[in-house]
């Protein structure tokens, strides 16, 4: 069953456009009709409309499949990546070497199939401690600075200067919905503060600190704080291992540095209040995950903490690895 809202047909197009602009329309399902209303699939409840559950059909093929509008020489079409990243009005795609001579055509096809794209960059992957991307313009105009809409929030960012992952929108919403009134929240690896922004919008924390090594992260986080009226957000530039011990102890700590987040767990548990939760993300071989969970329990005990762990597989990372979401509760 899919969550949706019933909208009179005459208002359908304007509401659909608004939900799409605000990042609230669930584009993985098809819109359907019921009597004189349209059923619009949604990611979160929409003010002014009752949420209903219906059995909607999934989209048959990815929205804006650019491969169908691109004519490449024989055999090369099979090398085209199925998916690409979109942040705001910027598309980013990893182009295989064999397709280098067709970069402009690929970028233009992506823009043709996805009318909301202003420009397309080739992306050679996320690199270094700051997790930023090496981008080269393939089609369209302007820089990679953009505004990404997520559940009605406006996230100002630039993937060439600071990390931002639009695919974590659901996770941010899950965590924001757990935050109780007056909590002290700390994101140790905050980027442009998407977790902090959603927490301030959907909950009522006392304060949400958002720490990042990258000064560009603080610059964008301040813009995001002002644009989203997230007054409780406090962005801080610095190394989390140095900054976290200087802040008040927290009720909730977020650690999204999935290659090495577990190394910071002892520090996070020291800075966490009893009854609080660390939300961490970890990329690991699937067969090694149970051992990691045991080691985390043992490490906490060595440091004098008792913890309970809840986990789920967030997404597949490679044929043998996954990204896990791990909620660590301190007793
Ligand atoms: C994977 S990104 C997560 C950003 C953000 N939480 C999000 O979900 O968009 C990790 C961030 O950690 C920052 N970082 C890496 N090492 C750090 C450290 N020791 N202290 C603070 N920030 C760090 C990087 O600059 C990067 O922005």
Short mmCIF file of C-alpha atoms and ligand atoms in Angstrom, two decimals:
data_model
loop_
_atom_site.label_atom_id
_atom_site.label_comp_id
_atom_site.label_asym_id
_atom_site.label_seq_id
_atom_site.Cartn_x
_atom_site.Cartn_y
_atom_site.Cartn_z
CA UNK A 1 0.00 0.00 0.00
CA UNK A 2 1.19 3.51 -0.82
CA UNK A 3 0.49 6.70 1.13
CA UNK A 4 -1.31 9.27 -1.03
CA UNK A 5 -3.61 12.27 -0.93
CA UNK A 6 -6.93 12.70 -2.77
CA UNK A 7 -7.03 15.91 -4.77
CA UNK A 8 -10.00 17.15 -6.89
CA UNK A 9 -9.09 16.65 -10.58
CA UNK A 10 -9.34 20.38 -11.30
CA UNK A 11 -6.54 21.07 -8.73
CA UNK A 12 -4.50 17.97 -9.65
CA UNK A 13 -1.86 19.58 -11.87
CA UNK A 14 -1.12 22.55 -9.60
CA UNK A 15 -0.86 20.33 -6.48
CA UNK A 16 1.27 17.76 -8.36
CA UNK A 17 3.70 20.49 -9.50
CA UNK A 18 3.93 21.96 -6.00
CA UNK A 19 4.60 18.54 -4.39
CA UNK A 20 7.22 17.75 -7.05
CA UNK A 21 8.96 21.13 -6.52
CA UNK A 22 8.98 20.59 -2.75
CA UNK A 23 10.38 17.03 -3.00
CA UNK A 24 7.21 15.53 -1.45
CA UNK A 25 5.74 13.64 -4.45
CA UNK A 26 6.76 9.94 -4.45
CA UNK A 27 7.89 9.61 -8.07
CA UNK A 28 8.43 5.85 -7.79
CA UNK A 29 4.62 5.30 -8.06
CA UNK A 30 2.11 6.29 -10.75
CA UNK A 31 -0.65 8.82 -10.15
CA UNK A 32 -4.11 7.26 -10.34
CA UNK A 33 -7.73 8.45 -10.64
CA UNK A 34 -10.61 7.68 -8.23
CA UNK A 35 -14.10 9.08 -8.93
CA UNK A 36 -13.55 12.81 -9.58
CA UNK A 37 -10.22 12.92 -7.70
CA UNK A 38 -6.58 12.15 -8.40
CA UNK A 39 -4.52 10.03 -5.99
CA UNK A 40 -1.06 11.60 -5.64
CA UNK A 41 1.62 9.37 -3.98
CA UNK A 42 3.46 11.24 -1.21
CA UNK A 43 6.57 10.80 0.94
CA UNK A 44 5.23 12.70 3.98
CA UNK A 45 1.78 13.95 5.03
CA UNK A 46 0.63 17.17 3.32
CA UNK A 47 -1.11 19.88 5.36
CA UNK A 48 -4.74 20.40 4.32
CA UNK A 49 -5.16 16.93 2.79
CA UNK A 50 -6.15 13.64 4.44
CA UNK A 51 -3.58 10.84 3.90
CA UNK A 52 -5.12 7.63 2.48
CA UNK A 53 -3.54 4.30 1.52
CA UNK A 54 -4.03 2.83 -1.95
CA UNK A 55 -2.50 0.10 -4.07
CA UNK A 56 -0.75 2.27 -6.73
CA UNK A 57 1.28 0.85 -9.63
CA UNK A 58 5.06 1.40 -9.55
CA UNK A 59 6.56 3.44 -12.42
CA UNK A 60 7.40 0.99 -15.25
CA UNK A 61 10.76 2.55 -16.04
CA UNK A 62 12.97 5.10 -14.34
CA UNK A 63 11.57 8.64 -14.56
CA UNK A 64 13.35 10.49 -17.36
CA UNK A 65 15.18 7.50 -18.89
CA UNK A 66 17.71 9.43 -21.01
CA UNK A 67 18.87 6.28 -22.83
CA UNK A 68 15.69 6.22 -24.93
CA UNK A 69 16.49 9.65 -26.46
CA UNK A 70 20.14 8.88 -27.27
CA UNK A 71 21.36 7.31 -30.49
CA UNK A 72 24.88 5.89 -30.09
CA UNK A 73 26.89 3.69 -32.51
CA UNK A 74 26.24 -0.07 -32.26
CA UNK A 75 27.00 -1.70 -28.91
CA UNK A 76 27.98 1.52 -27.10
CA UNK A 77 24.43 2.13 -25.82
CA UNK A 78 24.81 -0.93 -23.57
CA UNK A 79 27.60 0.88 -21.69
CA UNK A 80 25.36 3.79 -20.65
CA UNK A 81 24.86 3.93 -16.88
CA UNK A 82 21.25 3.20 -15.88
CA UNK A 83 21.24 5.74 -13.07
CA UNK A 84 22.77 9.10 -12.24
CA UNK A 85 22.61 11.54 -9.35
CA UNK A 86 20.48 14.65 -9.30
CA UNK A 87 21.03 17.41 -6.75
CA UNK A 88 18.65 20.33 -7.30
CA UNK A 89 18.86 21.19 -11.01
CA UNK A 90 22.32 19.59 -11.45
CA UNK A 91 22.77 16.10 -12.95
CA UNK A 92 25.96 14.08 -12.29
CA UNK A 93 26.92 10.90 -14.10
CA UNK A 94 29.91 8.54 -14.12
CA UNK A 95 30.82 8.21 -17.82
CA UNK A 96 32.72 5.04 -18.82
CA UNK A 97 35.97 5.82 -20.71
CA UNK A 98 34.67 4.29 -23.96
CA UNK A 99 31.88 6.89 -23.99
CA UNK A 100 34.17 9.92 -23.45
CA UNK A 101 33.74 11.19 -27.05
CA UNK A 102 29.93 11.30 -26.51
CA UNK A 103 29.88 13.28 -23.25
CA UNK A 104 28.04 16.27 -24.69
CA UNK A 105 25.40 14.05 -26.39
CA UNK A 106 24.89 12.09 -23.16
CA UNK A 107 24.50 15.29 -21.10
CA UNK A 108 22.08 16.79 -23.62
CA UNK A 109 20.01 13.57 -23.66
CA UNK A 110 19.81 13.65 -19.86
CA UNK A 111 18.56 17.24 -20.01
CA UNK A 112 16.06 16.40 -22.74
CA UNK A 113 14.62 13.50 -20.74
CA UNK A 114 14.70 15.43 -17.44
CA UNK A 115 13.37 18.93 -18.04
CA UNK A 116 14.27 20.11 -14.54
CA UNK A 117 18.04 19.74 -15.18
CA UNK A 118 19.92 23.02 -15.83
CA UNK A 119 23.27 21.33 -16.46
CA UNK A 120 25.02 17.96 -16.36
CA UNK A 121 28.51 17.16 -15.05
CA UNK A 122 30.68 14.10 -15.41
CA UNK A 123 31.50 12.79 -11.96
CA UNK A 124 34.65 10.87 -11.12
CA UNK A 125 33.42 9.98 -7.62
CA UNK A 126 33.57 11.26 -4.05
CA UNK A 127 37.14 11.80 -2.79
CA UNK A 128 39.26 12.66 0.26
CA UNK A 129 38.36 13.51 3.85
CA UNK A 130 35.93 16.19 2.70
CA UNK A 131 34.07 13.68 0.43
CA UNK A 132 33.79 16.16 -2.47
CA UNK A 133 33.48 15.43 -6.20
CA UNK A 134 35.61 16.19 -9.22
CA UNK A 135 33.06 17.56 -11.71
CA UNK A 136 33.40 18.54 -15.39
CA UNK A 137 30.61 20.29 -17.31
CA UNK A 138 29.16 18.07 -20.09
CA UNK A 139 26.04 20.03 -21.09
CA UNK A 140 23.98 23.03 -20.04
CA UNK A 141 25.13 26.19 -18.28
CA UNK A 142 26.35 27.54 -14.98
CA UNK A 143 28.13 26.10 -11.96
CA UNK A 144 27.28 23.12 -9.79
CA UNK A 145 25.93 25.35 -7.00
CA UNK A 146 22.23 24.59 -6.59
CA UNK A 147 19.23 24.34 -4.27
CA UNK A 148 17.86 20.85 -3.62
CA UNK A 149 14.29 20.52 -2.35
CA UNK A 150 13.73 17.77 0.21
CA UNK A 151 10.40 17.24 2.02
CA UNK A 152 9.70 20.94 1.56
CA UNK A 153 13.13 22.11 2.83
CA UNK A 154 15.56 24.04 0.60
CA UNK A 155 19.12 22.68 0.81
CA UNK A 156 21.69 25.05 -0.73
CA UNK A 157 24.78 23.10 -1.73
CA UNK A 158 27.53 22.62 -4.30
CA UNK A 159 28.66 19.00 -4.86
CA UNK A 160 32.06 20.29 -6.10
CA UNK A 161 32.69 22.02 -2.75
CA UNK A 162 30.87 20.00 -0.09
CA UNK A 163 29.27 16.56 0.36
CA UNK A 164 25.50 16.18 0.02
CA UNK A 165 23.60 12.94 -0.53
CA UNK A 166 19.98 13.37 -1.69
CA UNK A 167 19.37 9.63 -1.27
CA UNK A 168 19.36 9.94 2.52
CA UNK A 169 16.16 12.02 2.55
CA UNK A 170 14.09 9.16 4.02
CA UNK A 171 16.69 8.49 6.71
CA UNK A 172 16.77 12.15 7.71
CA UNK A 173 13.00 12.13 8.01
CA UNK A 174 13.07 8.91 10.08
CA UNK A 175 15.50 10.44 12.55
CA UNK A 176 13.73 13.83 12.69
CA UNK A 177 10.50 12.03 13.60
CA UNK A 178 12.19 10.46 16.67
CA UNK A 179 13.46 13.73 18.18
CA UNK A 180 11.63 14.76 21.37
CA UNK A 181 11.03 18.36 22.50
CA UNK A 182 14.10 20.03 23.99
CA UNK A 183 16.70 17.46 22.87
CA UNK A 184 20.34 18.45 22.37
CA UNK A 185 21.34 17.04 18.97
CA UNK A 186 24.85 16.81 17.53
CA UNK A 187 25.76 15.84 13.95
CA UNK A 188 29.51 15.12 14.07
CA UNK A 189 29.91 15.06 10.27
CA UNK A 190 27.18 17.49 9.30
CA UNK A 191 27.98 18.71 5.74
CA UNK A 192 25.51 21.43 4.69
CA UNK A 193 23.39 20.34 7.70
CA UNK A 194 20.59 18.38 5.97
CA UNK A 195 20.01 16.26 9.13
CA UNK A 196 20.01 19.34 11.36
CA UNK A 197 17.67 21.25 9.04
CA UNK A 198 15.09 18.44 8.88
CA UNK A 199 15.31 17.95 12.67
CA UNK A 200 14.69 21.67 13.28
CA UNK A 201 11.77 21.70 10.81
CA UNK A 202 9.98 18.53 11.93
CA UNK A 203 10.87 18.56 15.65
CA UNK A 204 11.63 21.04 18.39
CA UNK A 205 15.20 20.44 19.65
CA UNK A 206 16.83 22.76 22.17
CA UNK A 207 19.83 23.00 19.84
CA UNK A 208 21.18 21.07 16.82
CA UNK A 209 24.97 21.34 16.43
CA UNK A 210 26.31 20.52 12.97
CA UNK A 211 30.10 20.03 12.89
CA UNK A 212 32.21 19.65 9.74
CA UNK A 213 35.90 19.94 8.84
CA UNK A 214 35.03 21.77 5.64
CA UNK A 215 34.49 25.57 6.00
CA UNK A 216 32.26 25.47 2.88
CA UNK A 217 29.91 23.18 4.83
CA UNK A 218 29.44 25.85 7.51
CA UNK A 219 28.90 28.55 4.86
CA UNK A 220 26.10 26.55 3.18
CA UNK A 221 24.68 25.37 6.54
CA UNK A 222 24.25 29.01 7.61
CA UNK A 223 22.42 29.80 4.36
CA UNK A 224 20.24 26.70 4.90
CA UNK A 225 19.53 27.69 8.51
CA UNK A 226 18.29 31.13 7.42
CA UNK A 227 16.36 29.94 4.36
CA UNK A 228 14.54 27.22 6.35
CA UNK A 229 14.01 29.21 9.57
CA UNK A 230 15.95 26.55 11.47
CA UNK A 231 16.90 28.88 14.31
CA UNK A 232 18.15 26.12 16.65
CA UNK A 233 20.83 25.02 14.14
CA UNK A 234 24.44 25.84 15.14
CA UNK A 235 26.97 25.04 12.38
CA UNK A 236 30.61 24.74 13.53
CA UNK A 237 33.77 24.31 11.40
CA UNK A 238 36.29 21.91 12.89
CA UNK A 239 37.40 18.35 13.56
CA UNK A 240 34.61 16.52 15.40
CA UNK A 241 37.12 14.82 17.71
CA UNK A 242 38.24 18.28 18.90
CA UNK A 243 34.88 20.12 18.81
CA UNK A 244 32.52 17.44 20.27
CA UNK A 245 34.22 17.38 23.74
CA UNK A 246 33.75 21.16 24.03
CA UNK A 247 29.95 21.00 23.51
CA UNK A 248 27.24 20.06 26.04
CA UNK A 249 26.52 16.31 26.16
CA UNK A 250 23.83 15.31 23.66
CA UNK A 251 20.62 13.27 23.62
CA UNK A 252 21.14 12.28 19.99
CA UNK A 253 24.33 12.09 17.92
CA UNK A 254 24.47 11.49 14.15
CA UNK A 255 27.58 10.04 12.52
CA UNK A 256 27.33 9.85 8.74
CA UNK A 257 30.91 9.04 7.76
CA UNK A 258 30.18 5.50 6.65
CA UNK A 259 33.69 4.35 5.74
CA UNK A 260 35.03 4.87 9.30
CA UNK A 261 32.17 6.00 11.58
CA UNK A 262 32.72 3.08 14.01
CA UNK A 263 36.14 4.52 14.97
CA UNK A 264 34.33 7.52 16.48
CA UNK A 265 31.82 5.47 18.51
CA UNK A 266 33.79 5.62 21.82
CA UNK A 267 33.86 9.43 21.61
CA UNK A 268 30.18 9.60 20.65
CA UNK A 269 29.17 7.37 23.60
CA UNK A 270 31.22 9.55 25.97
CA UNK A 271 29.37 12.66 24.72
CA UNK A 272 25.90 10.97 24.79
CA UNK A 273 23.45 11.22 27.71
CA UNK A 274 22.01 8.02 29.24
CA UNK A 275 18.84 7.11 27.31
CA UNK A 276 20.24 8.81 24.21
CA UNK A 277 20.91 7.38 20.75
CA UNK A 278 23.80 7.45 18.28
CA UNK A 279 22.64 7.07 14.67
CA UNK A 280 25.58 5.83 12.64
CA UNK A 281 26.05 4.56 9.11
CA UNK A 282 28.60 1.95 8.08
CA UNK A 283 29.71 0.51 4.75
CA UNK A 284 30.94 -3.04 5.29
CA UNK A 285 31.13 -6.52 3.76
CA UNK A 286 27.75 -8.10 4.51
CA UNK A 287 29.37 -11.22 5.99
CA UNK A 288 31.39 -9.05 8.44
CA UNK A 289 28.43 -7.07 9.76
CA UNK A 290 27.43 -9.42 12.65
CA UNK A 291 31.05 -9.36 13.89
CA UNK A 292 31.09 -5.54 13.77
CA UNK A 293 27.96 -5.44 15.95
CA UNK A 294 29.57 -7.81 18.50
CA UNK A 295 32.75 -5.72 18.51
CA UNK A 296 30.75 -2.54 19.09
CA UNK A 297 29.08 -4.11 22.14
CA UNK A 298 32.45 -5.26 23.52
CA UNK A 299 34.08 -1.88 22.88
CA UNK A 300 31.22 -0.08 24.67
CA UNK A 301 31.56 -2.42 27.68
CA UNK A 302 35.34 -1.81 27.83
CA UNK A 303 34.59 1.93 28.03
CA UNK A 304 32.02 1.40 30.82
CA UNK A 305 28.87 1.79 28.67
CA UNK A 306 25.93 -0.57 28.18
CA UNK A 307 24.34 -0.32 24.74
CA UNK A 308 21.53 -1.86 22.71
CA UNK A 309 21.81 -1.90 18.93
CA UNK A 310 19.07 -1.78 16.27
CA UNK A 311 20.14 -2.13 12.66
CA UNK A 312 18.81 -2.35 9.12
CA UNK A 313 20.36 -2.57 5.68
CA UNK A 314 19.97 0.89 4.13
CA UNK A 315 21.19 0.02 0.62
CA UNK A 316 23.48 -2.22 -1.36
CA UNK A 317 26.92 -0.67 -1.97
CA UNK A 318 28.60 -3.36 -4.13
CA UNK A 319 27.95 -7.04 -4.88
CA UNK A 320 29.30 -8.00 -1.43
CA UNK A 321 28.99 -4.79 0.61
CA UNK A 322 26.07 -2.81 2.03
CA UNK A 323 25.46 0.44 3.87
CA UNK A 324 23.89 -0.24 7.27
CA UNK A 325 21.94 2.11 9.49
CA UNK A 326 22.85 1.42 13.13
CA UNK A 327 20.97 2.98 16.06
CA UNK A 328 23.06 2.62 19.23
CA UNK A 329 21.03 3.24 22.41
CA UNK A 330 22.99 4.05 25.58
CA UNK A 331 21.39 2.50 28.68
C1 LIG B 1 29.57 11.53 4.19
S1 LIG B 1 29.65 13.25 4.53
C2 LIG B 1 28.14 13.51 5.42
C3 LIG B 1 27.60 14.90 5.35
C4 LIG B 1 26.16 15.08 5.88
N1 LIG B 1 25.97 14.49 7.19
C5 LIG B 1 25.12 14.54 4.91
O1 LIG B 1 24.45 13.55 5.19
O2 LIG B 1 24.97 15.14 3.83
C6 LIG B 1 30.88 13.31 5.74
C7 LIG B 1 31.29 14.72 6.13
O3 LIG B 1 32.21 14.60 7.21
C8 LIG B 1 33.19 15.62 7.10
N2 LIG B 1 34.34 15.17 7.91
C9 LIG B 1 35.26 14.21 7.64
N3 LIG B 1 36.09 14.02 8.68
C10 LIG B 1 35.67 14.88 9.67
C11 LIG B 1 36.10 15.14 11.00
N4 LIG B 1 37.13 14.52 11.54
N5 LIG B 1 35.41 16.06 11.72
C12 LIG B 1 34.34 16.73 11.18
N6 LIG B 1 33.90 16.51 9.93
C13 LIG B 1 34.54 15.60 9.18
C14 LIG B 1 33.42 15.77 5.61
O4 LIG B 1 33.90 17.06 5.29
C15 LIG B 1 32.01 15.50 5.05
O5 LIG B 1 31.30 16.70 4.83
#
